PDB file of C-alpha atoms in Angstrom:
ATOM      1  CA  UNK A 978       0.000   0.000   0.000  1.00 48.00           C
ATOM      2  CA  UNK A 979       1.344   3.091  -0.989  1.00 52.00           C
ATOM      3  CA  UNK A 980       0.521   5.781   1.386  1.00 53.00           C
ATOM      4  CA  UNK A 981       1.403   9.745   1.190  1.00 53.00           C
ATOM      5  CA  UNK A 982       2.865  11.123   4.827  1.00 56.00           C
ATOM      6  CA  UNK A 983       0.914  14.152   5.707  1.00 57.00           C
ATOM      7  CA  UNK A 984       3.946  16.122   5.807  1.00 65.00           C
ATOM      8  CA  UNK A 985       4.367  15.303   1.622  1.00 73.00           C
ATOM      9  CA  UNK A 986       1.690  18.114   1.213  1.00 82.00           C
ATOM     10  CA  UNK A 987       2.683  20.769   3.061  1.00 90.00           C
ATOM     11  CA  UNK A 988       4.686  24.103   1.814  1.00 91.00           C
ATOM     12  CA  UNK A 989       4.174  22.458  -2.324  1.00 93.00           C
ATOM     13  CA  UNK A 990       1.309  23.154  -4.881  1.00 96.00           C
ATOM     14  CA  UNK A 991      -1.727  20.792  -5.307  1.00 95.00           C
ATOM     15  CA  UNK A 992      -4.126  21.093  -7.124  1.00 95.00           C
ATOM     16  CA  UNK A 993      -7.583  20.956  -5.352  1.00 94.00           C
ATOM     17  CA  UNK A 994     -10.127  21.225  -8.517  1.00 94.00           C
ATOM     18  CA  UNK A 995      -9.856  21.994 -12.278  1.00 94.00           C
ATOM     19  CA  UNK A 996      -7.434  25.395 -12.436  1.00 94.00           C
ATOM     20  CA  UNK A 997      -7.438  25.735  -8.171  1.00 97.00           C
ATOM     21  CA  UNK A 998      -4.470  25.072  -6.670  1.00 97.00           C
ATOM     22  CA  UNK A 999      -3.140  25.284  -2.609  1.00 96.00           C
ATOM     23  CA  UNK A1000      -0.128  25.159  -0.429  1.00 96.00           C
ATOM     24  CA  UNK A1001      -0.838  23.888   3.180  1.00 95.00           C
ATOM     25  CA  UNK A1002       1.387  26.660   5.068  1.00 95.00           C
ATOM     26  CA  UNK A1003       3.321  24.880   7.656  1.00 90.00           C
ATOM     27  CA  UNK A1004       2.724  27.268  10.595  1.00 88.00           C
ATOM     28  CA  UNK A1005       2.533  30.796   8.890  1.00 90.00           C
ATOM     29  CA  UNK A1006       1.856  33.778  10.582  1.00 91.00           C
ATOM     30  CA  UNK A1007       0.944  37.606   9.197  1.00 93.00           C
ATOM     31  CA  UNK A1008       4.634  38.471   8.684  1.00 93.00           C
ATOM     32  CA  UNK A1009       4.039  36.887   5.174  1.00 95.00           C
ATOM     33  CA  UNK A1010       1.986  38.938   3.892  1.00 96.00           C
ATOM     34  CA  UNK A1011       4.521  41.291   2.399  1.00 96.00           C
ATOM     35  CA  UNK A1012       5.562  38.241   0.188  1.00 97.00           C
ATOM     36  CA  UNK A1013       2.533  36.998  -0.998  1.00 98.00           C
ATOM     37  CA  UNK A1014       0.769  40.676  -1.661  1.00 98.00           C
ATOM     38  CA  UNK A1015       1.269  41.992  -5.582  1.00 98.00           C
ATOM     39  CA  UNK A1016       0.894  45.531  -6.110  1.00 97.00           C
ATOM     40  CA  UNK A1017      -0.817  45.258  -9.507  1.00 97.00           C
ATOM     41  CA  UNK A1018      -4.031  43.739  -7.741  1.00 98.00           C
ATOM     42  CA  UNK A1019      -6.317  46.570  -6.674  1.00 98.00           C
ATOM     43  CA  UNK A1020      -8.145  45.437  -3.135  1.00 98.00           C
ATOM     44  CA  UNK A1021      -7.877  43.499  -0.284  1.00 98.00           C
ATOM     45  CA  UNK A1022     -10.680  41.820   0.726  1.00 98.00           C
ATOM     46  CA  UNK A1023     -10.495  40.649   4.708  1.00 97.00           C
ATOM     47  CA  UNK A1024     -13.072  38.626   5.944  1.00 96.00           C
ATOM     48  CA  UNK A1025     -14.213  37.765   9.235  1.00 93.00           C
ATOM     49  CA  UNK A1026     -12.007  40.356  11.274  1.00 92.00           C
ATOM     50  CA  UNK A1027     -12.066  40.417  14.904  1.00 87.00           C
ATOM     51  CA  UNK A1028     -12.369  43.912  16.628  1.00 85.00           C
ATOM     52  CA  UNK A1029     -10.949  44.072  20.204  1.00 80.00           C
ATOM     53  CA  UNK A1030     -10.337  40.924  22.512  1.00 76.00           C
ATOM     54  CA  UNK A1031     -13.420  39.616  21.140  1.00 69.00           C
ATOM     55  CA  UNK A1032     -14.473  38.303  24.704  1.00 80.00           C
ATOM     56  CA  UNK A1033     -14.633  41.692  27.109  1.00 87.00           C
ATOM     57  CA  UNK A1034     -16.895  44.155  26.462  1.00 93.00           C
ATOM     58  CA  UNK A1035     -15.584  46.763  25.063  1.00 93.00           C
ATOM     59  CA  UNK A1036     -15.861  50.949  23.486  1.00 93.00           C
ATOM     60  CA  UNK A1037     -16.283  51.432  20.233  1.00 91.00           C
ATOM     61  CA  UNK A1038     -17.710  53.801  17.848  1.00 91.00           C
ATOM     62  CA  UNK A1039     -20.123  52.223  15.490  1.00 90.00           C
ATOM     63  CA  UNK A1040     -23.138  52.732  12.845  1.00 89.00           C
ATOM     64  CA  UNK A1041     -25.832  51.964  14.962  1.00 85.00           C
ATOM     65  CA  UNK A1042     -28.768  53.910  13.903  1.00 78.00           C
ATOM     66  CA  UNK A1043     -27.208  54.744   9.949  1.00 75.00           C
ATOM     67  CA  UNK A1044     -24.138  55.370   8.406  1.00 75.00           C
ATOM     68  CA  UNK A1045     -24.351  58.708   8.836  1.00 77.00           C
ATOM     69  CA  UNK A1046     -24.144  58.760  12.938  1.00 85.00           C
ATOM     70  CA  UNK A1047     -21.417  56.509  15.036  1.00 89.00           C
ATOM     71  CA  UNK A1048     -22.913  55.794  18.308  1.00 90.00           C
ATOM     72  CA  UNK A1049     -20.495  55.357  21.338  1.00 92.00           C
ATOM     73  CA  UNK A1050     -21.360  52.002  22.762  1.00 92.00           C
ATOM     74  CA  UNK A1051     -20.161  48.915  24.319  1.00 93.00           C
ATOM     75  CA  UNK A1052     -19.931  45.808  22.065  1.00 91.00           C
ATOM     76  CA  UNK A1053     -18.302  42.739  21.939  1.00 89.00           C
ATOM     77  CA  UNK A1054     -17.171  39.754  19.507  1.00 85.00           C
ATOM     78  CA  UNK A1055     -16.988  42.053  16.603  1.00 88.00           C
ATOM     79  CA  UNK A1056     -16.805  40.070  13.587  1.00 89.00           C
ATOM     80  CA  UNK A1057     -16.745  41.980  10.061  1.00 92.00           C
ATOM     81  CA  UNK A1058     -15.232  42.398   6.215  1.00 95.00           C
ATOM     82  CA  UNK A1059     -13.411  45.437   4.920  1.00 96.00           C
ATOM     83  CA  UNK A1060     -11.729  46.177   1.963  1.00 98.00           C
ATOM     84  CA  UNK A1061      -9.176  48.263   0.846  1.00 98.00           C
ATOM     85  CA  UNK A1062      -6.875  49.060  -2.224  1.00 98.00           C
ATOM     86  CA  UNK A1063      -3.766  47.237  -2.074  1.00 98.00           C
ATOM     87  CA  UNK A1064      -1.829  50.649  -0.914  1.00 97.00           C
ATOM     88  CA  UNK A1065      -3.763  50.935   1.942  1.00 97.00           C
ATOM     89  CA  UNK A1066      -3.582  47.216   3.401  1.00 97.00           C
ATOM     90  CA  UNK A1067       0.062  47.573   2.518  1.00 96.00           C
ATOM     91  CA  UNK A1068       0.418  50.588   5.010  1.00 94.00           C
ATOM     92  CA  UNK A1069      -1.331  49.048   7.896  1.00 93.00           C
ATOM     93  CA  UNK A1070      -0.321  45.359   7.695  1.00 91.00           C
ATOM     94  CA  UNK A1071       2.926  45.598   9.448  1.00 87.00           C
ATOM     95  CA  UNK A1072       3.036  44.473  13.165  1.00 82.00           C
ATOM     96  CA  UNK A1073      -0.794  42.572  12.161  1.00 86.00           C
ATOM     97  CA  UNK A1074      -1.265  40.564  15.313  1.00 84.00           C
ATOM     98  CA  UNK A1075      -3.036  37.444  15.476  1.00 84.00           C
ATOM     99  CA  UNK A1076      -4.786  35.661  12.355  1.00 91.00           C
ATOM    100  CA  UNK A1077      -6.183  37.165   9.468  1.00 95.00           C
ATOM    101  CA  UNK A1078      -8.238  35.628   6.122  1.00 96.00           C
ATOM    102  CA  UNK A1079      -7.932  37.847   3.236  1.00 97.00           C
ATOM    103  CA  UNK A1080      -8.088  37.703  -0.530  1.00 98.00           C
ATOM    104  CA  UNK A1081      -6.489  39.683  -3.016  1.00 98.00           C
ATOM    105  CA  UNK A1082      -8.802  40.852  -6.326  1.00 98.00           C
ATOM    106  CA  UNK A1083      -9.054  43.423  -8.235  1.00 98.00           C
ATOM    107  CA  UNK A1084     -12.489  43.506  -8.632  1.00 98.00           C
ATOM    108  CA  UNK A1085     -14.900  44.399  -5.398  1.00 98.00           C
ATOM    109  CA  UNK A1086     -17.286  41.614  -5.059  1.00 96.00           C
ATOM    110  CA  UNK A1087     -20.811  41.074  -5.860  1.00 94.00           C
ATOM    111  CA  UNK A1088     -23.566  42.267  -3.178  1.00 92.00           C
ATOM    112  CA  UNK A1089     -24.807  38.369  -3.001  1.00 92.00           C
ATOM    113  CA  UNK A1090     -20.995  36.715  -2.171  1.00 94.00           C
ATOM    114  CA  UNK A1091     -21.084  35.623   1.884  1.00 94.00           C
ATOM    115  CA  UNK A1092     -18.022  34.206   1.993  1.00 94.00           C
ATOM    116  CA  UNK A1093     -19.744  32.499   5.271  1.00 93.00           C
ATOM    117  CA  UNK A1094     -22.913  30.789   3.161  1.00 95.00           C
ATOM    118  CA  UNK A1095     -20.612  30.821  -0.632  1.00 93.00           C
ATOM    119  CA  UNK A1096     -18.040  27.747  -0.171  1.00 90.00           C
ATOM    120  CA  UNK A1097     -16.356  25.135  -2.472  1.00 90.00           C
ATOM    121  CA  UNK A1098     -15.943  25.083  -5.678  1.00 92.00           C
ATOM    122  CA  UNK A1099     -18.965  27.944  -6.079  1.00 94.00           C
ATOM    123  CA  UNK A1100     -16.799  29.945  -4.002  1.00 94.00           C
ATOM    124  CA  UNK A1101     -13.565  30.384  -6.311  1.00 96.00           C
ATOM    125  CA  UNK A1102     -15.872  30.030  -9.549  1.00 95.00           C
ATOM    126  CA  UNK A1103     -17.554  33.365  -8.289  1.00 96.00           C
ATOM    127  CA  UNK A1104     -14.607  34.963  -7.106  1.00 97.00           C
ATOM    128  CA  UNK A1105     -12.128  34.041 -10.313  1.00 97.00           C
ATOM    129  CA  UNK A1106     -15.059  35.285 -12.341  1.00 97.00           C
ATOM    130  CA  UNK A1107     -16.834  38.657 -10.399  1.00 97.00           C
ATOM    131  CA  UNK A1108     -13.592  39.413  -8.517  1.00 98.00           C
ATOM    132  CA  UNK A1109     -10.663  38.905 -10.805  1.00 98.00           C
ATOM    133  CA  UNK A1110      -8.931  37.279  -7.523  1.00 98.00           C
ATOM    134  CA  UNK A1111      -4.671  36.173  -7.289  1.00 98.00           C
ATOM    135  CA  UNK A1112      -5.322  34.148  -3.778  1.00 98.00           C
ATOM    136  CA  UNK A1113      -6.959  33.438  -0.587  1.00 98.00           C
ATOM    137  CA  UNK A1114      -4.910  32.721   2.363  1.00 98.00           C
ATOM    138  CA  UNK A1115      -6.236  31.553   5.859  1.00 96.00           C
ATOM    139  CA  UNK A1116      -3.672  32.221   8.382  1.00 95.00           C
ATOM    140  CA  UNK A1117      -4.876  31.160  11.817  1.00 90.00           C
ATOM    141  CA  UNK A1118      -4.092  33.610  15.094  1.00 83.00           C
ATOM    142  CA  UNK A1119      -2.677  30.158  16.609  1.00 75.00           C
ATOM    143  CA  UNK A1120       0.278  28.351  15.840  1.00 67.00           C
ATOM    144  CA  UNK A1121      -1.261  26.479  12.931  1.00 80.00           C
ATOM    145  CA  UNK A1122      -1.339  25.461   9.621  1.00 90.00           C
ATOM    146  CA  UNK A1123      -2.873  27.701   7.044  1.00 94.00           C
ATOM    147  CA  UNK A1124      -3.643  27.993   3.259  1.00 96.00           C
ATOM    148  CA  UNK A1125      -3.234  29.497   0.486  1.00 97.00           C
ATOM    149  CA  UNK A1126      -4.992  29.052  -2.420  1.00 98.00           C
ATOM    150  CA  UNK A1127      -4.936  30.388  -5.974  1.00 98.00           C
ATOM    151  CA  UNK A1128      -5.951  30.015  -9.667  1.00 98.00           C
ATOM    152  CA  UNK A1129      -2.978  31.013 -10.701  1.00 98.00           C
ATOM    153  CA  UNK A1130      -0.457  27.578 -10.311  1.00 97.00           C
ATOM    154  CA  UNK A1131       2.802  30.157 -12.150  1.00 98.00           C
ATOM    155  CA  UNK A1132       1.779  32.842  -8.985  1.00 98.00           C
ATOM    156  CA  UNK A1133       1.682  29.950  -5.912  1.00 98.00           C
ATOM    157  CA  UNK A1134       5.238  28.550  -7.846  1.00 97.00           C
ATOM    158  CA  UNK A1135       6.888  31.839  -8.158  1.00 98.00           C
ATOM    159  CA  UNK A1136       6.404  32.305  -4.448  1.00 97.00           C
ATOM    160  CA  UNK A1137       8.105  28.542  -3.739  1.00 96.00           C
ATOM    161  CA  UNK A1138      10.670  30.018  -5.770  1.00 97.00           C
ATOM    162  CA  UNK A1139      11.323  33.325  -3.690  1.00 97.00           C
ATOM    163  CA  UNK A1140      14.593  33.235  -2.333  1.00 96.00           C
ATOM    164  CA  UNK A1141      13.548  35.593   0.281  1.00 96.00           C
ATOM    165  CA  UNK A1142      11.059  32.710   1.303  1.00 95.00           C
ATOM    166  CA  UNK A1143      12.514  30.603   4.039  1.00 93.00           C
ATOM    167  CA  UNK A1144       9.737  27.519   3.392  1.00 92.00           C
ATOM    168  CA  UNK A1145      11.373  25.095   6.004  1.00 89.00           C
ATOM    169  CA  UNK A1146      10.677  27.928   9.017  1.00 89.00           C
ATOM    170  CA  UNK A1147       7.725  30.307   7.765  1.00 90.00           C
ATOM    171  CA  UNK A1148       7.717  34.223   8.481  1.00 88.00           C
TER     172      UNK A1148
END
């Protein structure tokens, strides 16, 4: 019986479906970013952010009646997306603590793409063909493997390629 050790997929290209293709990141964090970011993509797209400690209750400023009037209030376990252009993210990445799922497109997406109810192969269909996207990458706020995925197999091999990469002990 031929069998494939786990540790044969991780840090390499497979692909997952027809023209999708992912590395398993062996134990990423944030400090990648700068790597795997191309400034000829327009936005960032990052989903599911975290505001504050996520447990405590605590102040923020937020839309609570409209958009045109922040409310001071208490709140907690503040989950959201935001986007930004490319030059923006790039600015306020550096020093990102903890985890962080983005993708890069250059295309905003459609109203009707929840990334939370949108997933498998729909998912990249929709955002290869609405968003124009290079990658998603998962990178978990604990030490953990995360992903990176792409439709692009020459982008995901030019970054195995980076000398700057160190693959066999992540940024």
């Amino acid at each position: 019986m031929n069998t494939v050790d786990f540790h044969d997929n991780i840090n390499c290209i497979r692909e997952t479906a027809p023209g999708r293709y992912r590395i398993i990141l062996d134990f990423a964090t944030t400090n990648i970013l700068p790597f795997l970011i191309r400034s000829d993509y327009n936005y960032i797209w990052v989903h599911n952010h975290i505001a504050g400690k996520g447990f405590d209750w605590e102040e923020f400023k937020l839309p609570i009646k409209d958009n045109s009037m922040n409310i001071k209030t208490l709140a907690r376990s503040l989950t959201f997306d935001f986007i930004l252009t490319t030059d923006e993210f790039e600015n306020i990445m550096t020093g990102w603590k903890g985890g962080i799922e983005l993708i890069q497109m250059n295309n905003i997406p459609p109203y009707y793409l929840d990334l939370n109810k949108v997933i498998g192969n729909k998912r990249y269909e929709i955002l290869e063909k609405e968003c124009d996207y290079l990658f998603e990458v998962d990178i978990p706020s604990a030490t953990d493997y995360g992903t990176l995925i792409s439709p692009s197999r020459k982008y995901l091999q030019s970054l195995l390629d980076n000398p700057e990469i160190n693959w066999s002990e992540l940024p």
